Amino acid sequence: MYKKSTTKTNSQIEEMTLSMSEVFGELTKQDKEYIKEMKKYYLSLMQIRSMRKKSGLTQEKLSSKSGVPRTTIAKIESGSRNATIDTLMKLASAMNKKLEINLV
C-alpha cells in the first residue's frame, strides 16, 4: 500500500509557526527575563551533552568514570533533573575538563 508523504516545506512550517506574543500576548519584563535564563540553562545542558560526545564517551562510560549514575546523567542532559555543583564537578573531571561558575 502506498503511503502519502507528510513532509512539510519550510514555507508550510513558517505558516504554522506562532510567535510568543501570538501565543501568550505581550510578555512582561519578568517573563522575558525568565525565558532568557531558561534559554541559558538549556544551552548549558546541551553543552554537557556536547562535551561528553566530544570526549568520545557514552552516558554509560561517563557514569563509570565519574561515579554518577547513568540515569542521572540522562536526566541532567534532558533537563528533567537539576545537577548539583558536586555532580557537575564529577562529570567535568571525568571528561578532563574544568567547571567554571560565574556570578555576574
PDB file of C-alpha atoms in Angstrom:
ATOM      1  CA  MET A   1       0.000   0.000   0.000  1.00  0.00           C
ATOM      2  CA  TYR A   2       1.333   3.452  -0.946  1.00  0.00           C
ATOM      3  CA  LYS A   3       1.672   5.913   1.918  1.00  0.00           C
ATOM      4  CA  LYS A   4       1.395   9.610   1.083  1.00  0.00           C
ATOM      5  CA  SER A   5       4.351  11.709   2.213  1.00  0.00           C
ATOM      6  CA  THR A   6       3.590  14.129   5.053  1.00  0.00           C
ATOM      7  CA  THR A   7       6.849  16.091   4.767  1.00  0.00           C
ATOM      8  CA  LYS A   8       6.279  19.837   5.082  1.00  0.00           C
ATOM      9  CA  THR A   9       8.170  22.551   3.214  1.00  0.00           C
ATOM     10  CA  ASN A  10       9.844  25.429   5.066  1.00  0.00           C
ATOM     11  CA  SER A  11       7.122  27.856   3.965  1.00  0.00           C
ATOM     12  CA  GLN A  12       4.415  25.486   5.225  1.00  0.00           C
ATOM     13  CA  ILE A  13       6.194  25.222   8.563  1.00  0.00           C
ATOM     14  CA  GLU A  14       6.551  29.020   8.787  1.00  0.00           C
ATOM     15  CA  GLU A  15       2.806  29.380   8.174  1.00  0.00           C
ATOM     16  CA  MET A  16       2.158  27.038  11.110  1.00  0.00           C
ATOM     17  CA  THR A  17       4.628  28.830  13.416  1.00  0.00           C
ATOM     18  CA  LEU A  18       3.359  31.303  16.001  1.00  0.00           C
ATOM     19  CA  SER A  19       5.386  33.920  17.820  1.00  0.00           C
ATOM     20  CA  MET A  20       5.499  34.026  21.618  1.00  0.00           C
ATOM     21  CA  SER A  21       3.337  37.163  21.641  1.00  0.00           C
ATOM     22  CA  GLU A  22       0.735  35.473  19.407  1.00  0.00           C
ATOM     23  CA  VAL A  23       0.527  32.579  21.867  1.00  0.00           C
ATOM     24  CA  PHE A  24       0.864  34.379  25.206  1.00  0.00           C
ATOM     25  CA  GLY A  25       0.121  38.016  24.420  1.00  0.00           C
ATOM     26  CA  GLU A  26       2.589  40.675  25.462  1.00  0.00           C
ATOM     27  CA  LEU A  27       5.286  39.381  27.785  1.00  0.00           C
ATOM     28  CA  THR A  28       6.242  41.246  30.933  1.00  0.00           C
ATOM     29  CA  LYS A  29       9.841  42.165  31.685  1.00  0.00           C
ATOM     30  CA  GLN A  30       9.849  39.392  34.295  1.00  0.00           C
ATOM     31  CA  ASP A  31       8.582  36.850  31.734  1.00  0.00           C
ATOM     32  CA  LYS A  32      11.291  37.867  29.270  1.00  0.00           C
ATOM     33  CA  GLU A  33      13.997  37.562  31.936  1.00  0.00           C
ATOM     34  CA  TYR A  34      12.723  34.105  32.922  1.00  0.00           C
ATOM     35  CA  ILE A  35      12.771  32.969  29.280  1.00  0.00           C
ATOM     36  CA  LYS A  36      16.293  34.347  28.888  1.00  0.00           C
ATOM     37  CA  GLU A  37      17.512  32.434  31.960  1.00  0.00           C
ATOM     38  CA  MET A  38      15.807  29.212  30.863  1.00  0.00           C
ATOM     39  CA  LYS A  39      17.471  29.524  27.470  1.00  0.00           C
ATOM     40  CA  LYS A  40      20.878  29.799  29.184  1.00  0.00           C
ATOM     41  CA  TYR A  41      20.023  26.772  31.318  1.00  0.00           C
ATOM     42  CA  TYR A  42      19.087  24.580  28.355  1.00  0.00           C
ATOM     43  CA  LEU A  43      22.139  25.737  26.410  1.00  0.00           C
ATOM     44  CA  SER A  44      24.292  24.598  29.336  1.00  0.00           C
ATOM     45  CA  LEU A  45      22.593  21.182  29.250  1.00  0.00           C
ATOM     46  CA  MET A  46      23.362  20.935  25.560  1.00  0.00           C
ATOM     47  CA  GLN A  47      26.965  21.859  26.356  1.00  0.00           C
ATOM     48  CA  ILE A  48      27.240  18.973  28.834  1.00  0.00           C
ATOM     49  CA  ARG A  49      25.976  16.520  26.215  1.00  0.00           C
ATOM     50  CA  SER A  50      28.225  18.030  23.541  1.00  0.00           C
ATOM     51  CA  MET A  51      31.327  17.830  25.765  1.00  0.00           C
ATOM     52  CA  ARG A  52      30.521  14.213  26.618  1.00  0.00           C
ATOM     53  CA  LYS A  53      30.238  13.302  22.945  1.00  0.00           C
ATOM     54  CA  LYS A  54      33.405  15.256  22.021  1.00  0.00           C
ATOM     55  CA  SER A  55      35.196  13.301  24.742  1.00  0.00           C
ATOM     56  CA  GLY A  56      34.075  10.108  22.982  1.00  0.00           C
ATOM     57  CA  LEU A  57      32.056   8.963  25.970  1.00  0.00           C
ATOM     58  CA  THR A  58      28.671   7.326  26.129  1.00  0.00           C
ATOM     59  CA  GLN A  59      26.490   8.074  29.131  1.00  0.00           C
ATOM     60  CA  GLU A  60      27.451   4.629  30.459  1.00  0.00           C
ATOM     61  CA  LYS A  61      31.205   5.297  30.127  1.00  0.00           C
ATOM     62  CA  LEU A  62      30.856   8.747  31.695  1.00  0.00           C
ATOM     63  CA  SER A  63      28.927   7.139  34.524  1.00  0.00           C
ATOM     64  CA  SER A  64      31.729   4.631  35.141  1.00  0.00           C
ATOM     65  CA  LYS A  65      34.422   7.323  35.076  1.00  0.00           C
ATOM     66  CA  SER A  66      32.538   9.839  37.221  1.00  0.00           C
ATOM     67  CA  GLY A  67      30.634   7.662  39.663  1.00  0.00           C
ATOM     68  CA  VAL A  68      27.410   9.450  38.681  1.00  0.00           C
ATOM     69  CA  PRO A  69      24.577   7.040  37.769  1.00  0.00           C
ATOM     70  CA  ARG A  70      23.828   6.845  34.032  1.00  0.00           C
ATOM     71  CA  THR A  71      20.175   7.620  34.707  1.00  0.00           C
ATOM     72  CA  THR A  72      21.204  10.827  36.479  1.00  0.00           C
ATOM     73  CA  ILE A  73      23.365  11.854  33.510  1.00  0.00           C
ATOM     74  CA  ALA A  74      20.451  11.185  31.140  1.00  0.00           C
ATOM     75  CA  LYS A  75      18.085  13.238  33.309  1.00  0.00           C
ATOM     76  CA  ILE A  76      20.561  16.128  33.537  1.00  0.00           C
ATOM     77  CA  GLU A  77      21.103  16.128  29.768  1.00  0.00           C
ATOM     78  CA  SER A  78      17.359  16.070  29.108  1.00  0.00           C
ATOM     79  CA  GLY A  79      16.623  18.839  31.596  1.00  0.00           C
ATOM     80  CA  SER A  80      14.378  16.722  33.788  1.00  0.00           C
ATOM     81  CA  ARG A  81      16.778  16.957  36.730  1.00  0.00           C
ATOM     82  CA  ASN A  82      18.934  19.755  38.093  1.00  0.00           C
ATOM     83  CA  ALA A  83      22.583  18.961  38.741  1.00  0.00           C
ATOM     84  CA  THR A  84      24.387  19.863  41.928  1.00  0.00           C
ATOM     85  CA  ILE A  85      27.764  21.565  41.754  1.00  0.00           C
ATOM     86  CA  ASP A  86      29.301  18.372  43.146  1.00  0.00           C
ATOM     87  CA  THR A  87      27.785  16.314  40.315  1.00  0.00           C
ATOM     88  CA  LEU A  88      28.930  18.822  37.694  1.00  0.00           C
ATOM     89  CA  MET A  89      32.452  18.715  39.152  1.00  0.00           C
ATOM     90  CA  LYS A  90      32.492  14.912  38.919  1.00  0.00           C
ATOM     91  CA  LEU A  91      31.284  14.990  35.309  1.00  0.00           C
ATOM     92  CA  ALA A  92      33.789  17.686  34.327  1.00  0.00           C
ATOM     93  CA  SER A  93      36.659  15.825  35.961  1.00  0.00           C
ATOM     94  CA  ALA A  94      35.708  12.574  34.215  1.00  0.00           C
ATOM     95  CA  MET A  95      35.870  14.435  30.879  1.00  0.00           C
ATOM     96  CA  ASN A  96      39.210  16.083  31.817  1.00  0.00           C
ATOM     97  CA  LYS A  97      37.505  19.490  31.913  1.00  0.00           C
ATOM     98  CA  LYS A  98      37.299  22.283  34.477  1.00  0.00           C
ATOM     99  CA  LEU A  99      33.997  23.515  35.836  1.00  0.00           C
ATOM    100  CA  GLU A 100      33.664  27.302  35.836  1.00  0.00           C
ATOM    101  CA  ILE A 101      30.815  29.066  37.600  1.00  0.00           C
ATOM    102  CA  ASN A 102      30.401  32.810  37.211  1.00  0.00           C
ATOM    103  CA  LEU A 103      28.166  35.167  39.132  1.00  0.00           C
ATOM    104  CA  VAL A 104      27.614  38.312  37.124  1.00  0.00           C
TER     105      VAL A 104
END
